Amino acid sequence: MLNAQTIPDKYPIRYLQDFTHYISGCTIFSTLDLVKAYNQIPVNPDDIPKTAITTPFGMFEFPYMNYGLKNASQTFQRFVDEITRGLDFCFVYLDDFLIFSQDEDSHLDHTHQIFEKLKEFGMVINTSKCEFGKKEITFLGYHVPANGVKPLDSKVQAIKDFPTPKTVRELRRFLGMLNFYRRFIKGAAEIQAPLNSLLTGSIKGSRSVDISGEALYAFEQCKTSLCQAAFLAHPDLNARLGLVTDASDKAIGATLQQVKNGSWQPLAFFSKKLKPAQQKYSPYDRELLAIYKKDKCSPRQYRHLDFISQFTTDIQHISGKDNIVADTLSRVEELAQPVNLVTLAKMQDVDTELKEILKGGTSLRLVKVPIPGTKTDLYCDDGTGNHRPYVPQNLRKQVFDSLHSLSHPGVKATTKLITERYVWPGVKRDCREWSKTCHPCQRAKITRHVSAPLGTYKLPPARFQYVHLDIIVPLPVSDGYRYCFTAVDRFTRWPETIPLSDITAETVAKAVLNGWISCFGCPAEIITDRGRQFECSLFKHLSNLIGFQHKRTTSYHPACNGMVERMHRHLKAAIVCHNNQR
């Protein structure tokens, strides 16, 4: 329940395999492990009560961060990152520290600095799990010598001894273990393809699988591929990189490698099974797909990129604000085809109103903008950051019709649509008038009243003529009563409260008859909500027999019966505050 109320912490956990990017050229290593890592982080004193748990021995609270909390990993990773900030010779993954150096002297200094930091922050290490000054070391499931990294022999043997899966859950467990070392296996996707095909569709973990024939051969081949896993070198930032790709009928693969000491050294292997549609590609297309692998590109986009790459690979995006002229004019041309820009420029030359404006008769900032692909200039307003062409008087209605007729929007939407693209004196006034007089809009649209005006109650002519009724449910039990029938006279605001043991229709009808009508006479109107007690046939017969008119409030709108609802606020508070049996 505590985790359900906790806001997620987005602090990133280290990528498990990133430690190999830092240790190229290092020959000596040490590892540190913290004692009950999470339990070394104190909990904020104000939040300690939130960690309470109930046990057979009583209730306990955690003064230190316990395992299983939603943000425990993120909190601890942030803490150890703060400890090792600026120490480039140390890689930390939660409570596992890896210290790497090029020689023994520097390693002693590095280890001393780490110990000083741990002492400063009050951290305690588990010496039984620490290793110091090793030429080869085990870290995060990998065997790490000075020249590379490979899977642990014990883990490889465990996968090699894994029995043949009999259920979907066992098969997924095997593939999950194997793919932890996937980057060490060349062509992993093609080898595992027969096993992955058994997991397609909607299948449950307890369902049995038939590992035989091709699937059994693939299962044994997966084990063999891990036993023959490649030895991956540590990445060198100064080495030249190479990417070798290949494609088969079922999968694509790649090898990332670097040149060091005159030879190629593998850094990682990548492979991916082809989708059914991709398997139909020609060999050239599959090879191209292996080189340029991007999941969100369609085959058409691959073809376009292949063609463009024959001319250039330098494709850059320019935002619309930096490409104002072409962007603005291209959008205008797209939405307003009936208005030709060249024709618009010619009409500007003979427009007398524009000549007066250019003499300084308006606040418009008109500048000449060349029309792309022509030798013609167009007067545009750049006061809003976008170049809006000025429209002469005889073309304004044409511009309005070309945009308004797209979907016949309302006045505000039409005005916004046009003023973002064009400008002329009184453009908003013209858009408003033309939208109101548009014949298709008048024929197709109707005016809808989506909200009713506020109503008022008529003033009652005399007391006890208009009565508001309601029921309070439930209340603390007192003398067998746990409900209240309430009534308020609208003229005098005189209240009556009658306790009830139940709220059946018969009990409520008796309360109306004995508690109000017998004392104050029959009212002209009774106003209630739409409770079942007031909607039943018994209450209807009561109104016909006695002679009052029953009126109901609007559903889910208690404000209609506000007089009695307001009385309930004080009445319920007074009753609940006493809270006794009598």
Coordinates of C-alpha atoms in Angstrom, one line a residue:
M1 CA 0.0 0.0 0.0
L2 CA 2.9 2.3 0.7
N3 CA 4.3 1.7 -2.8
A4 CA 0.9 2.4 -4.4
Q5 CA 1.0 5.9 -2.8
T6 CA 4.7 6.6 -3.6
I7 CA 5.5 9.0 -6.5
P8 CA 8.0 7.2 -8.9
D9 CA 11.6 8.4 -8.8
K10 CA 12.9 8.6 -12.4
Y11 CA 16.6 8.6 -11.4
P12 CA 18.3 6.2 -13.9
I13 CA 20.1 3.0 -12.8
R14 CA 23.4 2.3 -14.5
Y15 CA 23.4 0.2 -17.6
L16 CA 24.9 -3.1 -16.5
Q17 CA 27.5 -3.4 -19.4
D18 CA 28.8 0.2 -19.3
F19 CA 31.7 -0.7 -17.0
T20 CA 33.7 -2.1 -19.9
H21 CA 33.8 1.4 -21.5
Y22 CA 36.0 2.7 -18.7
I23 CA 38.6 0.0 -18.1
S24 CA 40.6 -0.1 -21.3
G25 CA 44.3 -0.1 -20.5
C26 CA 43.8 -1.0 -16.8
T27 CA 45.6 -4.0 -15.4
I28 CA 44.7 -4.1 -11.7
F29 CA 41.2 -4.3 -10.2
S30 CA 39.4 -4.3 -6.9
T31 CA 35.7 -4.8 -6.0
L32 CA 33.8 -3.7 -2.9
D33 CA 30.5 -4.8 -1.5
L34 CA 28.5 -2.9 1.1
V35 CA 26.9 -4.6 4.1
K36 CA 23.1 -4.7 3.7
A37 CA 23.3 -1.7 1.4
Y38 CA 19.8 -0.4 1.6
N39 CA 19.7 -0.6 5.4
Q40 CA 22.5 2.0 5.6
I41 CA 20.2 4.8 4.3
P42 CA 18.3 6.5 7.1
V43 CA 14.6 7.2 6.6
N44 CA 13.3 10.8 7.1
P45 CA 12.0 10.9 10.7
D46 CA 8.7 12.3 9.6
D47 CA 8.2 9.3 7.2
I48 CA 9.2 6.5 9.6
P49 CA 5.6 5.9 10.7
K50 CA 4.7 5.2 7.1
T51 CA 6.9 2.1 7.1
A52 CA 5.1 0.3 10.0
I53 CA 4.5 -3.4 9.6
T54 CA 2.5 -5.8 11.7
T55 CA 4.2 -9.1 12.8
P56 CA 3.2 -11.9 15.2
F57 CA 5.5 -10.1 17.7
G58 CA 3.9 -6.7 17.4
M59 CA 4.1 -3.6 15.2
F60 CA 7.5 -2.4 14.0
E61 CA 8.8 0.6 12.0
F62 CA 11.9 0.9 9.8
P63 CA 14.3 3.7 10.8
Y64 CA 16.5 2.7 7.8
M65 CA 15.4 2.1 4.2
N66 CA 14.2 -1.5 3.8
Y67 CA 14.1 -3.7 0.7
G68 CA 11.0 -3.8 -1.4
L69 CA 10.3 0.0 -1.4
K70 CA 9.3 1.4 -4.7
N71 CA 12.1 3.9 -5.1
A72 CA 14.8 2.1 -3.0
S73 CA 17.0 1.3 -6.0
Q74 CA 16.8 4.8 -7.4
T75 CA 17.5 6.4 -4.0
F76 CA 20.5 4.2 -3.4
Q77 CA 22.0 4.7 -6.9
R78 CA 21.7 8.4 -6.5
F79 CA 23.5 8.1 -3.1
V80 CA 26.4 6.1 -4.4
D81 CA 26.7 8.3 -7.5
E82 CA 27.1 11.2 -5.1
I83 CA 29.8 9.3 -3.2
T84 CA 31.9 8.6 -6.3
R85 CA 31.2 11.9 -8.1
G86 CA 34.5 13.0 -9.8
L87 CA 36.2 9.6 -9.2
D88 CA 36.6 8.4 -12.8
F89 CA 38.4 5.2 -11.7
C90 CA 35.4 3.7 -10.0
F91 CA 32.2 2.2 -11.5
V92 CA 29.2 1.7 -9.1
Y93 CA 26.1 -0.4 -9.8
L94 CA 24.0 -0.1 -6.6
D95 CA 26.1 -1.7 -3.9
D96 CA 28.8 -3.2 -6.2
F97 CA 32.0 -1.0 -6.6
L98 CA 34.6 -1.7 -9.3
I99 CA 38.0 0.1 -8.9
F100 CA 40.3 -0.1 -11.9
S101 CA 43.8 1.3 -12.3
Q102 CA 46.8 1.0 -14.7
D103 CA 49.4 0.1 -12.1
E104 CA 49.7 -0.8 -8.4
D105 CA 50.8 2.6 -7.1
S106 CA 47.8 4.4 -8.6
H107 CA 45.5 1.6 -7.5
L108 CA 46.6 2.1 -3.9
D109 CA 45.8 5.8 -4.2
H110 CA 42.5 5.1 -5.9
T111 CA 41.5 2.6 -3.2
H112 CA 42.4 5.0 -0.4
Q113 CA 40.3 7.8 -2.0
I114 CA 37.3 5.4 -2.1
F115 CA 37.7 4.4 1.5
E116 CA 37.9 8.0 2.6
K117 CA 34.7 8.8 0.7
L118 CA 32.9 5.7 2.3
K119 CA 34.2 6.8 5.7
E120 CA 32.9 10.4 5.1
F121 CA 29.4 9.1 4.3
G122 CA 29.4 6.5 7.1
M123 CA 29.2 3.4 4.8
V124 CA 30.3 -0.1 5.9
I125 CA 31.7 -2.7 3.6
N126 CA 31.4 -6.5 3.6
T127 CA 35.1 -7.6 3.6
S128 CA 34.2 -11.3 3.0
K129 CA 32.9 -10.3 -0.5
C130 CA 35.6 -7.8 -1.4
E131 CA 38.6 -8.5 -3.6
F132 CA 41.7 -6.3 -3.8
G133 CA 44.6 -5.8 -6.3
K134 CA 43.5 -8.6 -8.7
K135 CA 44.7 -9.0 -12.3
E136 CA 41.4 -10.7 -13.1
I137 CA 38.2 -10.2 -11.3
T138 CA 34.5 -11.2 -11.3
F139 CA 32.0 -8.4 -11.6
L140 CA 28.3 -8.3 -12.3
G141 CA 28.3 -11.9 -13.7
Y142 CA 31.3 -11.4 -16.0
H143 CA 34.9 -12.5 -15.8
V144 CA 37.0 -9.4 -16.3
P145 CA 40.7 -9.7 -17.2
A146 CA 42.9 -6.8 -18.4
N147 CA 42.3 -7.4 -22.1
G148 CA 38.5 -8.1 -22.3
V149 CA 35.4 -9.6 -20.8
K150 CA 33.7 -13.0 -21.1
P151 CA 30.8 -14.9 -19.4
L152 CA 31.5 -16.6 -16.1
D153 CA 32.3 -20.3 -16.4
S154 CA 29.9 -21.2 -13.6
K155 CA 27.0 -19.4 -15.3
V156 CA 27.8 -21.0 -18.7
Q157 CA 27.9 -24.5 -17.0
A158 CA 24.5 -23.8 -15.4
I159 CA 23.0 -22.9 -18.7
K160 CA 24.7 -25.9 -20.3
D161 CA 23.1 -28.3 -17.7
F162 CA 19.6 -26.7 -18.1
P163 CA 17.1 -29.5 -18.8
T164 CA 14.9 -29.6 -21.9
P165 CA 12.0 -27.2 -21.3
K166 CA 8.6 -28.8 -21.0
T167 CA 6.4 -25.7 -20.5
V168 CA 6.3 -22.2 -21.9
R169 CA 7.5 -20.8 -18.6
E170 CA 10.6 -23.0 -18.6
L171 CA 11.4 -22.1 -22.2
R172 CA 11.2 -18.4 -21.4
R173 CA 13.4 -18.9 -18.4
F174 CA 16.0 -20.6 -20.5
L175 CA 16.0 -17.9 -23.2
G176 CA 16.1 -15.2 -20.5
M177 CA 19.2 -16.8 -19.0
L178 CA 20.8 -17.2 -22.4
N179 CA 20.1 -13.7 -23.6
F180 CA 21.9 -12.2 -20.6
Y181 CA 25.0 -13.0 -22.6
R182 CA 23.5 -12.3 -26.0
R183 CA 26.1 -9.8 -27.0
F184 CA 28.7 -12.5 -26.8
I185 CA 26.9 -14.8 -29.2
K186 CA 27.3 -14.3 -32.9
G187 CA 24.0 -14.9 -34.9
A188 CA 21.9 -15.4 -31.7
A189 CA 18.7 -14.5 -33.4
E190 CA 19.0 -17.0 -36.2
I191 CA 20.0 -19.8 -33.7
Q192 CA 17.1 -19.1 -31.4
A193 CA 14.5 -18.6 -34.1
P194 CA 12.9 -22.1 -33.9
L195 CA 12.5 -21.6 -30.1
N196 CA 11.1 -18.1 -30.3
S197 CA 8.5 -19.4 -32.9
L198 CA 7.1 -21.6 -30.1
L199 CA 6.3 -18.5 -28.1
T200 CA 4.2 -16.7 -30.8
G201 CA 0.5 -16.0 -30.2
S202 CA -1.4 -15.9 -26.9
I203 CA 0.0 -18.7 -24.8
K204 CA 0.2 -19.1 -21.0
G205 CA 3.2 -20.0 -18.9
S206 CA 1.8 -23.4 -17.8
R207 CA 1.2 -24.6 -21.4
S208 CA 3.4 -27.5 -22.5
V209 CA 5.7 -27.1 -25.5
D210 CA 7.1 -29.8 -27.8
I211 CA 10.9 -29.4 -27.9
S212 CA 11.7 -31.9 -30.7
G213 CA 13.1 -32.0 -34.2
E214 CA 14.3 -28.6 -35.3
A215 CA 13.5 -27.0 -31.9
L216 CA 15.5 -29.6 -30.0
Y217 CA 18.5 -29.0 -32.4
A218 CA 18.2 -25.2 -31.8
F219 CA 18.1 -25.8 -28.0
E220 CA 21.3 -27.8 -28.1
Q221 CA 22.9 -25.3 -30.6
C222 CA 22.0 -22.4 -28.2
K223 CA 24.0 -24.2 -25.4
T224 CA 26.9 -24.8 -27.8
S225 CA 26.9 -21.2 -28.9
L226 CA 27.3 -19.9 -25.4
C227 CA 30.1 -22.4 -24.6
Q228 CA 31.8 -21.0 -27.7
A229 CA 31.0 -17.3 -26.8
A230 CA 33.5 -14.8 -28.1
F231 CA 36.0 -13.0 -25.9
L232 CA 35.0 -9.3 -26.1
A233 CA 37.6 -6.5 -25.8
H234 CA 37.3 -3.4 -23.7
P235 CA 36.3 -0.4 -25.9
D236 CA 39.1 2.0 -26.6
L237 CA 38.0 5.6 -27.2
N238 CA 40.9 6.3 -29.5
A239 CA 40.6 3.1 -31.6
R240 CA 39.0 3.1 -35.0
L241 CA 35.6 1.4 -35.1
G242 CA 34.1 -0.9 -37.7
L243 CA 30.6 -2.3 -38.2
V244 CA 30.3 -5.6 -40.1
T245 CA 26.7 -6.6 -41.1
D246 CA 25.1 -9.6 -42.7
A247 CA 21.7 -10.8 -43.6
S248 CA 20.2 -14.3 -44.1
D249 CA 16.7 -15.5 -45.0
K250 CA 15.6 -15.3 -41.4
A251 CA 17.7 -12.8 -39.5
I252 CA 20.1 -9.9 -39.7
G253 CA 23.3 -9.6 -37.7
A254 CA 26.1 -7.2 -37.0
T255 CA 29.5 -7.2 -35.3
L256 CA 30.9 -4.0 -33.7
Q257 CA 34.7 -4.2 -33.6
Q258 CA 37.7 -2.0 -33.2
V259 CA 41.3 -1.9 -34.6
K260 CA 43.9 -2.2 -32.0
N261 CA 47.6 -3.4 -32.3
G262 CA 47.0 -4.0 -36.0
S263 CA 44.1 -6.4 -35.6
W264 CA 40.3 -6.4 -35.3
Q265 CA 38.9 -7.0 -31.8
P266 CA 35.1 -7.7 -31.4
L267 CA 33.2 -5.4 -29.0
A268 CA 29.7 -6.8 -29.3
F269 CA 27.4 -8.8 -31.5
F270 CA 23.9 -7.8 -32.6
S271 CA 21.2 -9.9 -34.2
K272 CA 17.5 -9.6 -34.8
K273 CA 15.0 -12.0 -36.4
L274 CA 13.3 -10.6 -39.5
K275 CA 9.5 -10.1 -39.6
P276 CA 7.5 -12.2 -42.1
A277 CA 7.2 -9.1 -44.4
Q278 CA 10.9 -8.5 -44.2
Q279 CA 11.8 -12.1 -45.0
K280 CA 10.2 -11.4 -48.5
Y281 CA 12.8 -8.7 -49.2
S282 CA 15.3 -9.3 -52.0
P283 CA 18.9 -10.1 -50.8
Y284 CA 19.9 -6.5 -51.6
D285 CA 17.1 -5.1 -49.5
R286 CA 17.9 -7.4 -46.6
E287 CA 21.6 -6.4 -46.7
L288 CA 20.5 -2.8 -46.8
L289 CA 18.2 -3.4 -43.8
A290 CA 21.1 -4.9 -41.9
I291 CA 23.2 -1.8 -42.5
Y292 CA 20.5 0.7 -41.7
K293 CA 18.4 -0.9 -38.9
K294 CA 15.7 1.4 -37.6
D295 CA 12.5 -0.2 -36.3
K296 CA 10.2 2.8 -37.0
C297 CA 11.1 3.2 -40.7
S298 CA 8.8 1.7 -43.4
P299 CA 10.2 0.0 -46.5
R300 CA 9.3 3.0 -48.5
Q301 CA 11.4 5.2 -46.2
Y302 CA 14.3 2.7 -46.6
R303 CA 14.1 3.1 -50.4
H304 CA 14.0 6.9 -50.2
L305 CA 17.0 7.0 -47.8
D306 CA 18.9 4.6 -50.1
F307 CA 18.3 6.9 -53.1
I308 CA 19.2 10.1 -51.2
S309 CA 22.4 8.6 -49.9
Q310 CA 23.7 8.3 -53.5
F311 CA 23.9 12.1 -53.5
T312 CA 24.4 13.2 -49.9
T313 CA 24.2 12.0 -46.3
D314 CA 24.0 15.5 -44.8
I315 CA 20.2 16.0 -44.2
Q316 CA 19.4 18.7 -41.6
H317 CA 16.1 19.9 -40.2
I318 CA 15.4 23.7 -40.2
S319 CA 12.5 24.8 -38.0
G320 CA 9.7 26.9 -39.4
K321 CA 10.8 30.0 -37.4
D322 CA 14.2 29.9 -39.1
N323 CA 12.7 29.4 -42.6
I324 CA 10.0 32.0 -42.4
V325 CA 9.5 33.0 -46.0
A326 CA 9.3 29.5 -47.6
D327 CA 7.4 28.0 -44.7
T328 CA 4.8 30.7 -44.5
L329 CA 4.2 31.0 -48.3
S330 CA 4.1 27.2 -48.7
R331 CA 1.4 26.9 -46.1
V332 CA -0.6 29.8 -47.6
E333 CA -0.4 28.2 -51.0
E334 CA -1.4 24.8 -49.6
L335 CA -4.6 26.1 -47.8
A336 CA -5.6 28.8 -50.3
Q337 CA -5.2 27.5 -53.8
P338 CA -7.8 29.9 -55.4
V339 CA -5.6 32.9 -54.5
N340 CA -2.5 33.0 -56.7
L341 CA 0.4 34.8 -55.1
V342 CA 1.6 36.3 -58.3
T343 CA -1.9 37.6 -59.0
L344 CA -2.1 38.9 -55.5
A345 CA 1.2 40.8 -56.0
K346 CA -0.2 42.4 -59.3
M347 CA -3.4 43.5 -57.5
Q348 CA -1.4 45.1 -54.8
D349 CA 0.4 47.3 -57.3
V350 CA -3.0 48.9 -58.4
D351 CA -4.7 48.9 -55.0
T352 CA -5.3 52.5 -53.8
E353 CA -5.9 51.6 -50.2
L354 CA -2.5 49.9 -50.0
K355 CA -0.8 53.1 -51.4
E356 CA -2.4 55.1 -48.5
I357 CA -1.3 52.6 -46.0
L358 CA 2.3 52.7 -47.3
K359 CA 2.3 56.4 -46.6
G360 CA 1.9 55.7 -42.9
G361 CA -1.8 55.4 -42.4
T362 CA -1.8 52.2 -40.3
S363 CA 0.1 50.2 -37.7
L364 CA 0.8 47.3 -40.1
R365 CA 4.5 46.6 -40.7
L366 CA 4.5 46.0 -44.4
V367 CA 7.7 44.7 -46.1
K368 CA 8.5 43.3 -49.5
V369 CA 9.1 39.6 -49.6
P370 CA 10.2 37.7 -52.8
I371 CA 8.0 34.9 -53.9
P372 CA 10.1 31.7 -54.3
G373 CA 10.6 30.7 -57.9
T374 CA 9.6 34.0 -59.3
K375 CA 11.0 37.5 -59.7
T376 CA 7.9 39.1 -58.1
D377 CA 7.8 40.8 -54.7
L378 CA 4.8 40.6 -52.3
Y379 CA 3.9 43.0 -49.6
C380 CA 3.6 41.1 -46.3
D381 CA 3.1 42.1 -42.6
D382 CA 5.9 40.8 -40.3
G383 CA 4.5 42.2 -37.1
T384 CA 3.6 38.8 -35.7
G385 CA 6.8 37.0 -36.7
N386 CA 5.1 35.3 -39.7
H387 CA 4.9 37.0 -43.1
R388 CA 1.2 37.5 -43.7
P389 CA 0.4 38.7 -47.3
Y390 CA -1.7 41.9 -47.6
V391 CA -4.9 41.3 -49.5
P392 CA -6.4 44.0 -51.7
Q393 CA -10.1 44.8 -51.4
N394 CA -11.4 42.9 -54.4
L395 CA -9.7 39.6 -53.4
R396 CA -10.7 39.6 -49.7
K397 CA -14.0 37.7 -50.1
Q398 CA -12.3 35.2 -52.3
V399 CA -9.7 34.6 -49.5
F400 CA -12.4 34.3 -47.0
D401 CA -14.4 31.8 -49.0
S402 CA -11.3 29.6 -49.8
L403 CA -10.6 29.1 -46.1
H404 CA -14.1 29.2 -44.5
S405 CA -15.4 26.7 -47.1
L406 CA -13.0 24.1 -45.9
S407 CA -15.3 23.0 -43.0
H408 CA -17.5 26.1 -42.3
P409 CA -16.1 26.7 -38.8
G410 CA -17.7 29.3 -36.5
V411 CA -16.9 33.0 -36.2
K412 CA -13.9 32.7 -33.9
A413 CA -12.3 29.8 -35.6
T414 CA -12.7 31.4 -39.0
T415 CA -11.2 34.7 -37.8
K416 CA -8.3 32.9 -36.3
L417 CA -7.8 30.8 -39.5
I418 CA -7.6 33.8 -41.7
T419 CA -5.7 36.3 -39.5
E420 CA -2.9 33.8 -39.0
R421 CA -2.3 33.7 -42.8
Y422 CA -3.5 37.1 -44.3
V423 CA -4.0 40.7 -43.2
W424 CA -6.0 43.7 -44.3
P425 CA -7.7 46.6 -42.5
G426 CA -10.8 45.4 -40.6
V427 CA -10.1 41.7 -41.3
K428 CA -11.8 40.6 -38.0
R429 CA -14.9 42.7 -38.7
D430 CA -15.2 41.3 -42.2
C431 CA -14.7 37.7 -41.1
R432 CA -17.4 38.1 -38.4
E433 CA -19.9 39.6 -40.9
W434 CA -19.3 37.1 -43.6
S435 CA -19.4 34.1 -41.3
K436 CA -22.9 35.2 -40.0
T437 CA -24.2 35.7 -43.5
C438 CA -22.8 32.4 -44.9
H439 CA -25.8 30.6 -46.6
P440 CA -24.5 27.0 -46.1
C441 CA -23.9 27.8 -42.4
Q442 CA -27.4 29.2 -42.0
R443 CA -29.0 26.1 -43.7
A444 CA -27.0 23.5 -41.9
K445 CA -26.4 24.9 -38.4
I446 CA -28.8 25.4 -35.5
T447 CA -28.4 27.4 -32.3
R448 CA -28.4 25.2 -29.3
H449 CA -29.1 26.2 -25.7
V450 CA -26.8 24.0 -23.8
S451 CA -27.6 25.5 -20.3
A452 CA -31.0 26.6 -19.0
P453 CA -31.3 30.0 -17.3
L454 CA -31.4 30.1 -13.5
G455 CA -34.9 29.9 -12.1
T456 CA -36.5 31.4 -9.0
Y457 CA -39.0 30.1 -6.4
K458 CA -42.2 32.1 -6.1
L459 CA -42.6 33.8 -2.8
P460 CA -45.0 31.8 -0.6
P461 CA -48.3 33.7 0.2
A462 CA -48.6 32.2 3.7
R463 CA -46.9 30.0 6.2
F464 CA -46.9 26.2 5.9
Q465 CA -48.0 26.3 2.3
Y466 CA -44.6 25.2 0.8
V467 CA -42.7 22.5 2.7
H468 CA -39.3 20.9 1.8
L469 CA -38.7 17.3 3.0
D470 CA -35.6 15.1 3.1
I471 CA -34.0 12.2 5.0
I472 CA -30.6 12.0 6.7
V473 CA -28.8 8.6 6.4
P474 CA -27.1 7.1 8.3
L475 CA -26.3 8.4 11.8
P476 CA -24.9 6.9 15.0
V477 CA -27.5 4.6 16.6
S478 CA -29.4 6.1 19.6
D479 CA -32.3 4.3 21.2
G480 CA -32.7 2.2 18.1
Y481 CA -32.9 5.2 15.8
R482 CA -30.3 5.9 13.1
Y483 CA -32.2 8.0 10.5
C484 CA -33.9 11.5 10.6
F485 CA -36.9 12.8 8.7
T486 CA -36.5 16.6 8.3
A487 CA -39.0 19.2 7.1
V488 CA -38.7 23.0 6.6
D489 CA -41.4 25.6 5.9
R490 CA -40.2 27.9 3.2
F491 CA -42.1 31.0 4.5
T492 CA -41.2 30.9 8.2
R493 CA -38.1 28.5 7.9
W494 CA -39.6 26.5 10.7
P495 CA -37.7 23.1 11.0
E496 CA -39.0 19.8 12.2
T497 CA -36.9 16.7 12.8
I498 CA -38.3 13.2 13.5
P499 CA -36.1 10.2 14.3
L500 CA -36.7 7.0 12.4
S501 CA -35.6 3.4 12.9
D502 CA -35.8 2.6 9.2
I503 CA -36.5 4.5 6.0
T504 CA -39.1 2.3 4.3
A505 CA -41.9 4.0 2.3
E506 CA -44.4 3.2 5.0
T507 CA -42.3 4.7 7.8
V508 CA -41.6 7.9 5.8
A509 CA -45.3 8.3 4.9
K510 CA -46.3 8.0 8.6
A511 CA -43.7 10.6 9.5
V512 CA -45.1 13.0 6.9
L513 CA -48.7 12.5 8.1
N514 CA -48.1 12.4 11.9
G515 CA -45.1 14.6 12.1
W516 CA -46.1 17.5 9.9
I517 CA -49.6 17.4 8.4
S518 CA -51.3 16.5 11.7
C519 CA -49.6 19.5 13.4
F520 CA -49.6 22.2 10.7
G521 CA -52.2 21.1 8.2
C522 CA -51.9 20.0 4.6
P523 CA -49.5 22.1 2.5
A524 CA -50.1 23.2 -1.0
E525 CA -46.8 21.9 -2.3
I526 CA -44.2 19.4 -0.9
I527 CA -40.7 19.5 -2.5
T528 CA -38.5 16.4 -2.2
D529 CA -35.5 14.8 -4.0
R530 CA -35.9 11.7 -6.1
G531 CA -35.4 9.2 -3.3
R532 CA -37.2 5.9 -3.6
Q533 CA -39.4 6.7 -0.5
F534 CA -40.8 9.7 -2.3
E535 CA -41.1 8.1 -5.7
C536 CA -43.1 5.0 -4.7
S537 CA -46.8 4.6 -5.4
L538 CA -47.6 4.9 -1.6
F539 CA -46.4 8.5 -1.5
K540 CA -48.3 9.2 -4.8
H541 CA -51.6 7.9 -3.2
L542 CA -50.9 9.9 -0.1
S543 CA -50.7 13.1 -2.1
N544 CA -53.9 12.3 -4.0
L545 CA -55.7 11.4 -0.8
I546 CA -54.7 14.5 1.3
G547 CA -54.5 17.0 -1.6
F548 CA -51.0 18.4 -1.8
Q549 CA -48.9 18.7 -5.0
H550 CA -45.6 16.8 -5.0
K551 CA -42.7 18.4 -6.8
R552 CA -39.3 16.8 -7.4
T553 CA -35.8 18.3 -7.6
T554 CA -33.5 17.8 -10.6
S555 CA -31.5 14.6 -10.5
Y556 CA -28.0 14.9 -8.8
H557 CA -28.7 18.6 -8.1
P558 CA -29.3 19.0 -4.3
A559 CA -29.2 22.8 -4.6
C560 CA -32.8 22.6 -5.8
N561 CA -33.7 21.6 -2.2
G562 CA -31.1 23.9 -0.7
M563 CA -33.1 25.1 2.3
V564 CA -33.3 21.6 3.9
E565 CA -29.9 20.6 2.7
R566 CA -28.4 23.6 4.4
M567 CA -30.1 22.7 7.7
H568 CA -28.6 19.2 7.4
R569 CA -25.1 20.6 7.7
H570 CA -25.6 22.0 11.2
L571 CA -28.0 19.2 12.3
K572 CA -25.7 16.3 11.4
A573 CA -22.7 18.1 13.0
A574 CA -24.6 18.5 16.2
I575 CA -25.8 14.9 16.3
V576 CA -22.5 13.3 15.4
C577 CA -20.6 15.5 18.0
H578 CA -22.8 14.0 20.8
N579 CA -22.3 10.4 19.5
N580 CA -23.9 8.7 22.5
Q581 CA -26.3 5.8 22.9
R582 CA -29.1 8.0 24.3

